[in-house]
Short mmCIF file of C-alpha atoms in Angstrom, two decimals:
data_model
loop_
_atom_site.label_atom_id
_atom_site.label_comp_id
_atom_site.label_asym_id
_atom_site.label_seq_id
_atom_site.Cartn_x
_atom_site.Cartn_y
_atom_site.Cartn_z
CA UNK A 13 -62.79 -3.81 -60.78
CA UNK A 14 -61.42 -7.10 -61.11
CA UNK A 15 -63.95 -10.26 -60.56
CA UNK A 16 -64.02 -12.00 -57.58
CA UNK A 17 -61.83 -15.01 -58.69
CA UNK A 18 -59.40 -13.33 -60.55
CA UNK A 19 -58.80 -10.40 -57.24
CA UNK A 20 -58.06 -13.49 -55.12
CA UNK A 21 -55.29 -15.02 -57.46
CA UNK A 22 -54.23 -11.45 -58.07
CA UNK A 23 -53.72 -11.09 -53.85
CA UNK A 24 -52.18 -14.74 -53.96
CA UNK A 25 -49.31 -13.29 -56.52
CA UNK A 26 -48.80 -10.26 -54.97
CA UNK A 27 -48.64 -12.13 -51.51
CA UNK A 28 -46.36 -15.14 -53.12
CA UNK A 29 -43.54 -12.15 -54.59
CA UNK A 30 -43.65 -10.45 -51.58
CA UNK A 31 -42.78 -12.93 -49.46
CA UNK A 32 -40.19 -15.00 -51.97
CA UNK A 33 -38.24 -11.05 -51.99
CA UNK A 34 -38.32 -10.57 -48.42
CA UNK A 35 -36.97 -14.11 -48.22
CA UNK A 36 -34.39 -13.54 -51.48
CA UNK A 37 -33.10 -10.21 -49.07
CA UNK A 38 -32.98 -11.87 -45.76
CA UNK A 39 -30.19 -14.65 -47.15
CA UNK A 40 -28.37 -12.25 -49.23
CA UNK A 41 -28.06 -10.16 -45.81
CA UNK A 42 -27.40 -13.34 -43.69
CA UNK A 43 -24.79 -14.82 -46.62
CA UNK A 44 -23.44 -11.19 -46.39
CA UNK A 45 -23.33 -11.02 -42.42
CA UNK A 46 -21.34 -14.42 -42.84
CA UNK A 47 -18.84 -13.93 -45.39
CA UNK A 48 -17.99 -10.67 -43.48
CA UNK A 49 -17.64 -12.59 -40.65
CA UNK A 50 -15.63 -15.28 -41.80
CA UNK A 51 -13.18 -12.62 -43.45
CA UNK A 52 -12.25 -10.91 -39.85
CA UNK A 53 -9.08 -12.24 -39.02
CA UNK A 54 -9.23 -13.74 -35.30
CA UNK A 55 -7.31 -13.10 -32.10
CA UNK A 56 -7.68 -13.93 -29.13
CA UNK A 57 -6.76 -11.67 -25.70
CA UNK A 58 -5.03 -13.92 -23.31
CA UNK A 59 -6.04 -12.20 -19.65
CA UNK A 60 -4.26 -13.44 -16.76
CA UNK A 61 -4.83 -12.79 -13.16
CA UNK A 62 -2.09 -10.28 -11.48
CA UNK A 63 -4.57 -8.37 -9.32
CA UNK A 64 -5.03 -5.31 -9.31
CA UNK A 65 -4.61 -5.30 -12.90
CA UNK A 66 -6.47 -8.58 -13.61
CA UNK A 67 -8.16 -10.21 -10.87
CA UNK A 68 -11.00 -12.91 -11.23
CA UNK A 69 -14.51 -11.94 -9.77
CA UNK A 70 -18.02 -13.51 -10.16
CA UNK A 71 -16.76 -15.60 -12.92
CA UNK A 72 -15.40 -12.67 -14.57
CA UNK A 73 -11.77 -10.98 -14.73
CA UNK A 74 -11.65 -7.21 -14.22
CA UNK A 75 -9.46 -4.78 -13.69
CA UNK A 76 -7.32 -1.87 -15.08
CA UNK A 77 -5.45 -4.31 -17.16
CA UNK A 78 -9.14 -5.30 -18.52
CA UNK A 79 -10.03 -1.59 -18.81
CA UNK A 80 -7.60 -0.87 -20.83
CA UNK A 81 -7.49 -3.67 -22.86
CA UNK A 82 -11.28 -2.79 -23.56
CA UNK A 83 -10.12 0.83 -24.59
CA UNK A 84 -8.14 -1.00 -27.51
CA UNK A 85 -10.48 -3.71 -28.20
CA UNK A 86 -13.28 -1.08 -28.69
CA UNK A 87 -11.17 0.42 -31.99
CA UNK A 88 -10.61 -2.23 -33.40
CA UNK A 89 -13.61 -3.28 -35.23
CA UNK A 90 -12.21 -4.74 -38.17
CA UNK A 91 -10.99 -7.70 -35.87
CA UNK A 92 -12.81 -10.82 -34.24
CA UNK A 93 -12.13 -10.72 -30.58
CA UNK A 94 -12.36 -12.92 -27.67
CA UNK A 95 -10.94 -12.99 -24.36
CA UNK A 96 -9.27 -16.33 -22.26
CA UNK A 97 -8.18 -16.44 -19.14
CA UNK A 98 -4.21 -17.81 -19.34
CA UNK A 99 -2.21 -18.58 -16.06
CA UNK A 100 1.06 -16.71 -15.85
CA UNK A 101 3.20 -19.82 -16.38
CA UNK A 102 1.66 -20.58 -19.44
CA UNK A 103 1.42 -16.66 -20.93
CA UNK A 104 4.45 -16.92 -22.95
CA UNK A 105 3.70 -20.29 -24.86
CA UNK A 106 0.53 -19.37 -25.45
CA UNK A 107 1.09 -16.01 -26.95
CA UNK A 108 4.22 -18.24 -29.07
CA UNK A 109 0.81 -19.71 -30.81
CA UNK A 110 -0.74 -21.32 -33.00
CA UNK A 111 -3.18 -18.75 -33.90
CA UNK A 112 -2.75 -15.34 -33.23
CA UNK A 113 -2.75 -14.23 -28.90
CA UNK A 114 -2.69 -10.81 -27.51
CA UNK A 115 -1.67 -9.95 -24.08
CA UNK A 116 -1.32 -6.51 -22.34
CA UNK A 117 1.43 -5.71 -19.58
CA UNK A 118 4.41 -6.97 -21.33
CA UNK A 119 7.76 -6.16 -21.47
CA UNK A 120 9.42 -6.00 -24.60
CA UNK A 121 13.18 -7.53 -23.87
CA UNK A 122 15.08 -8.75 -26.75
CA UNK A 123 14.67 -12.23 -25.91
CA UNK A 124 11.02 -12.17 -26.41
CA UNK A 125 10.90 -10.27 -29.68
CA UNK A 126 12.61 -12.49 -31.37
CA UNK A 127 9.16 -13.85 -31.17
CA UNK A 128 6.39 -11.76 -29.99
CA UNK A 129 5.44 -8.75 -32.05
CA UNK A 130 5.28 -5.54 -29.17
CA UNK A 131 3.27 -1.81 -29.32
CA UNK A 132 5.15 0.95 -28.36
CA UNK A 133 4.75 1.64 -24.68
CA UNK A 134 1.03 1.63 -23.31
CA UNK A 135 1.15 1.73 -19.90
CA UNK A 136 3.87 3.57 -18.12
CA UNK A 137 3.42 2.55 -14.62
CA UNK A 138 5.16 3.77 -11.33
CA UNK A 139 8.16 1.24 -10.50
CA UNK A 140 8.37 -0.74 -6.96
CA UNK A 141 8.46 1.53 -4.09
CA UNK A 142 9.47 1.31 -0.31
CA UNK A 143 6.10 1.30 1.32
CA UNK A 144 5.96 2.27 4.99
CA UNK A 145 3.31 3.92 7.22
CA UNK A 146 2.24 7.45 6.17
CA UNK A 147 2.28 8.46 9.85
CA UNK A 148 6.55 7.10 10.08
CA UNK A 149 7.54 8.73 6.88
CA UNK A 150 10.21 11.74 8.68
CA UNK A 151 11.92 8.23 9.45
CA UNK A 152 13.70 8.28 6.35
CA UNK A 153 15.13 11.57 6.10
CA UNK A 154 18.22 10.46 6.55
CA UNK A 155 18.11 8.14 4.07
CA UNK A 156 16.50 10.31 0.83
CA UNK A 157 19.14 11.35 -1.52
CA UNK A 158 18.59 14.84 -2.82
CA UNK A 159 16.07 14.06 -5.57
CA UNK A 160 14.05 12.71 -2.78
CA UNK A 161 14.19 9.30 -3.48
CA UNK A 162 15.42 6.35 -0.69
CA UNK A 163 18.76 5.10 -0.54
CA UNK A 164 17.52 1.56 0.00
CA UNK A 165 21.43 0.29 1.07
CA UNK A 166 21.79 3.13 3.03
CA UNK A 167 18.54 2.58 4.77
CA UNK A 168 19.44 -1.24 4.90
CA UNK A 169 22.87 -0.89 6.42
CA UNK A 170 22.58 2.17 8.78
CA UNK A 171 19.06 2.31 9.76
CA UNK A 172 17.23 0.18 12.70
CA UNK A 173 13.66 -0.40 10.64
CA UNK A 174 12.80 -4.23 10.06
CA UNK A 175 12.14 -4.88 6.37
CA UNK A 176 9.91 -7.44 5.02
CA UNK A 177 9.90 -9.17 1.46
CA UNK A 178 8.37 -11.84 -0.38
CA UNK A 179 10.66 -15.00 -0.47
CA UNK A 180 11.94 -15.93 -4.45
CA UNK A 181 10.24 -12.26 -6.07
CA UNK A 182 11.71 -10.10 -8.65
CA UNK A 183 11.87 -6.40 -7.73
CA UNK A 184 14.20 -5.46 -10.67
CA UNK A 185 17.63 -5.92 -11.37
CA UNK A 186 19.02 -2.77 -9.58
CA UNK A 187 17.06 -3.44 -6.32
CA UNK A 188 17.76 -7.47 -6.44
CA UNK A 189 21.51 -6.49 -6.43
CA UNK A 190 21.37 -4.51 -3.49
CA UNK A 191 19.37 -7.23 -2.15
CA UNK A 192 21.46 -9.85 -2.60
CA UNK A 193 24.26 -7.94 -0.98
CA UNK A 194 22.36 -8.24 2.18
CA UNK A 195 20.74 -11.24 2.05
CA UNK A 196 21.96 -12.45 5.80
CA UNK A 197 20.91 -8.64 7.31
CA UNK A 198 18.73 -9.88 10.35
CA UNK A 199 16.29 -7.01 10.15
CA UNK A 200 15.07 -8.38 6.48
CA UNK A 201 12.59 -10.93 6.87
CA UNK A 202 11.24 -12.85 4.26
CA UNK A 203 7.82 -14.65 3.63
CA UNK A 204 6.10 -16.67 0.64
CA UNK A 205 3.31 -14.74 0.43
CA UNK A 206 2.92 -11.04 0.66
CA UNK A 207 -0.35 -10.34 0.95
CA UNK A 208 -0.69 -9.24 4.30
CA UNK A 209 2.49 -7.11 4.54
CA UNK A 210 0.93 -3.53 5.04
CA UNK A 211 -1.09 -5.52 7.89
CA UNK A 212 2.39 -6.23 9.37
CA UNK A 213 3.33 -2.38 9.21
CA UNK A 214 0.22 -1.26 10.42
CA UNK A 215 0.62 -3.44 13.60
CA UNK A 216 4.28 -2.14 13.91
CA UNK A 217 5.88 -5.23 13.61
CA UNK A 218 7.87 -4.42 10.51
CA UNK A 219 8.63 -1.08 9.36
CA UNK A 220 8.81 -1.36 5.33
CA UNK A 221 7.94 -3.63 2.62
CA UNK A 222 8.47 -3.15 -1.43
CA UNK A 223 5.92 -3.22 -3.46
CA UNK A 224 4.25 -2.06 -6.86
CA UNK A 225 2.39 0.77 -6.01
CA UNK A 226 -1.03 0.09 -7.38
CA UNK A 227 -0.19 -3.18 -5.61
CA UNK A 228 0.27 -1.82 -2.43
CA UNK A 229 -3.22 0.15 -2.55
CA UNK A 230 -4.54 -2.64 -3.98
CA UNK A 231 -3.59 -4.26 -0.66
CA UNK A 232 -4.33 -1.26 1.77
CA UNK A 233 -8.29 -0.90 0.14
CA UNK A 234 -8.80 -4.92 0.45
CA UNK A 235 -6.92 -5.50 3.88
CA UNK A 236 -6.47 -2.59 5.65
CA UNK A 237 -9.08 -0.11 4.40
CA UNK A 238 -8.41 2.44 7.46
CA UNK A 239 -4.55 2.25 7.32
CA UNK A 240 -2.77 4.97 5.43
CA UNK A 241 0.81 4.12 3.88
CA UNK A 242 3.69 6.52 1.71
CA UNK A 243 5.44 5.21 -0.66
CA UNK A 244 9.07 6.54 -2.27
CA UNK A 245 10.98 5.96 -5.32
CA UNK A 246 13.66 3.82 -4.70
CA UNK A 247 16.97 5.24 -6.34
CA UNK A 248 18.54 4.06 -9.34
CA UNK A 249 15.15 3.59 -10.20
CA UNK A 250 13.08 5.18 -13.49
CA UNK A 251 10.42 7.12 -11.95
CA UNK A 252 8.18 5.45 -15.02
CA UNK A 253 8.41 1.71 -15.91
CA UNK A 254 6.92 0.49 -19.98
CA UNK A 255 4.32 -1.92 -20.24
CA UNK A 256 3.62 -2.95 -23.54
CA UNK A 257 0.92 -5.32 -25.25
CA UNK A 258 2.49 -8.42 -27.30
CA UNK A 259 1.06 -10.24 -29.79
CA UNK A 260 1.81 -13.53 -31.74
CA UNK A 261 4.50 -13.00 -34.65
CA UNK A 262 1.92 -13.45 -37.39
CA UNK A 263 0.45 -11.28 -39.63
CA UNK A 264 -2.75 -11.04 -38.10
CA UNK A 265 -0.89 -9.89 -34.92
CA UNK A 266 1.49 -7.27 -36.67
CA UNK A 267 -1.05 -5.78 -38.29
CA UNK A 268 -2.81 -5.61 -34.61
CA UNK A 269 0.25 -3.89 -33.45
CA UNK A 270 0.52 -1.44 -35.92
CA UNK A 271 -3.34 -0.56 -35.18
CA UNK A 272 -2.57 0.28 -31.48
CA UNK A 273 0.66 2.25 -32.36
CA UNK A 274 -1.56 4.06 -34.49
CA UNK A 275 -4.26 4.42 -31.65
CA UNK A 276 -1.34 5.39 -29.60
CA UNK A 277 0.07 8.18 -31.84
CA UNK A 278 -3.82 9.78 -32.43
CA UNK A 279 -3.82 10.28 -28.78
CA UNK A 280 -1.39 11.53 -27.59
CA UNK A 281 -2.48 12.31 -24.09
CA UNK A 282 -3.11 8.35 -23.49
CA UNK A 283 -6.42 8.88 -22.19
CA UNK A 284 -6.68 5.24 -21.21
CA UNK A 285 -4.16 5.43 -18.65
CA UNK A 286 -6.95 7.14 -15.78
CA UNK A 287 -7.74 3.76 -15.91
CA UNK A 288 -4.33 2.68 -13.94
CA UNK A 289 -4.30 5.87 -12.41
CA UNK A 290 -7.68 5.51 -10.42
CA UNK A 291 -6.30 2.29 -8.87
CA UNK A 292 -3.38 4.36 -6.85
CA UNK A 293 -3.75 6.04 -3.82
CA UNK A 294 -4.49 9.89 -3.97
CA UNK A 295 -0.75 10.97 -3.49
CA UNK A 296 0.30 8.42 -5.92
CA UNK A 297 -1.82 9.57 -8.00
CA UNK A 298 0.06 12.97 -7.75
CA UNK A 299 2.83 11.68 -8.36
CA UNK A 300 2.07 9.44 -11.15
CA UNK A 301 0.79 12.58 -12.94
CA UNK A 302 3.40 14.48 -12.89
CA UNK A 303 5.49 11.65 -14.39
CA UNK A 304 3.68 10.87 -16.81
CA UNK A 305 3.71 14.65 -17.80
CA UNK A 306 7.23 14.23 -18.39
CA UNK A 307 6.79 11.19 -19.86
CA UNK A 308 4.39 12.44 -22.94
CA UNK A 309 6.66 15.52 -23.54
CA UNK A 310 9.66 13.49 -23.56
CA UNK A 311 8.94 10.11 -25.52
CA UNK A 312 9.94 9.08 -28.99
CA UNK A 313 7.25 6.20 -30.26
CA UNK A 314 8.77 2.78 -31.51
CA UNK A 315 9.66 2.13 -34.96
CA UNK A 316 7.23 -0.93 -36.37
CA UNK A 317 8.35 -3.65 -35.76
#
């Protein structure tokens, strides 16, 4: 046994190592922790609100857009990831840069990838619809062509139902034309904002409107919770429309790309798109389903790009 004096500065050594390795450990895990940090490339989801997709709520944006975002975001650990809300106007010079931007729901036209980097497609979606009231449908029989889907210039010329549309919107270039063709037809309204349209149809003071599907029940579950609408392919149309994510033409964003088209090609089945699926109404749904069947036996993936 050692003597009293030397056992104390024997427990002051043993105390002073102990405590000079714990602290030599905690900065090389720290310095470790850091320089792993600072070597994750950075990119940065640019979110903006198109409800139901995105849609701001308690400070937060949500949606199936977000869902599925999140789906991506959670694979892809290798990368430091934020989110920032970005205003539609602005979408496309942001994702231009600097730094590298992500944004999901894009189209991929040739225009824009002369400077945006695109995934195959994510999100087939269901492509804008004549909406009317569920319990009015058999008034378009004589309008469907034989795959079942509406004549919309047939219905526009011959038929007596009052059509409303939002004033300066996009519905596609094959509906637009038909559209323009009629533009004086007195039984076409149209209104700035179309938020309230099933609201109209439910009331019976217009008949039809066009919208996005998942817009539409979007609408119906917000406004008009009770009311139950159809909704029809519109011919000419795809029964599918792509949706894409973009990301900045850098490096960092390619390689982002090529991770999701990898993602993409593991699964097959594109689990993530229940998340775009719950947000339609239960025949939609149906429908949708049985699309998208076609769609995953059908589709060749994207060569990188």
């Amino acid at each position: 046994m050692l003597p009293t004096g030397l056992h104390q500065i024997h427990t002051l050594v043993r105390y002073i190592c102990t405590y000079v390795f714990g602290a030599i450990v905690g900065i090389a895990t720290l310095v470790n922790a850091t320089a792993q940090g600072a070597e994750q490339p950075e990119v940065t989801w640019a979110v903006t609100p198109l409800p139901p997709a995105m849609l701001e709520r308690d400070d937060d944006i949500v949606g199936y857009g977000i869902d599925i975002l999140d789906w991506f975001s959670d694979r892809l650990p290798d990368y430091h990831q934020t989110k920032e809300i970005i205003p539609l106007a602005r979408l496309l010079k942001t994702l231009s840069g600097p730094g590298t931007f992500c944004a999901f729901g894009m189209n991929a036209t040739p225009e824009r990838q002369q400077f945006l980097h695109f995934t195959d497609v994510v999100q087939p979606h269901l492509p804008v619809s004549l909406i009317l009231d569920a319990s009015r449908s058999d008034q378009l029989k004589n309008y469907l062509n034989t795959d079942g889907d509406v004549d919309l210039e047939k219905l526009i010329i011959h038929s007596k139902l009052n059509g409303v549309l939002r004033s300066q919107r996009s519905y596609g270039p094959e509906i637009d034309a038909i559209l323009r063709r009629h533009v004086e037809n007195p039984r076409i309204t149209h209104i700035g904002n179309d938020a309230n349209f099933l609201q109209l149809i439910a009331l019976g003071r217009m008949d039809w409107t066009l919208y996005l599907p998942a817009e539409a029940e979007y609408y119906r579950r917000t406004k008009v919770p009770e009311g139950a609408f159809s909704s029809w392919n519109i011919a000419g149309n795809d029964q599918l429309m792509p949706a894409s994510i973009a990301c900045s033409k850098t490096q960092t964003g390619k390689n982002i790309v090529d991770a999701i088209n990898l993602l993409m090609q593991n699964h097959p089945e594109m689990p993530w798109t229940e998340f775009y699926s719950s947000s339609l109404s239960a025949s939609d749904q149906i429908r949708y389903q049985k699309a998208l069947k076609d769609y995953t036996e059908t589709r060749t993936p994207v060569a990188p790009n």
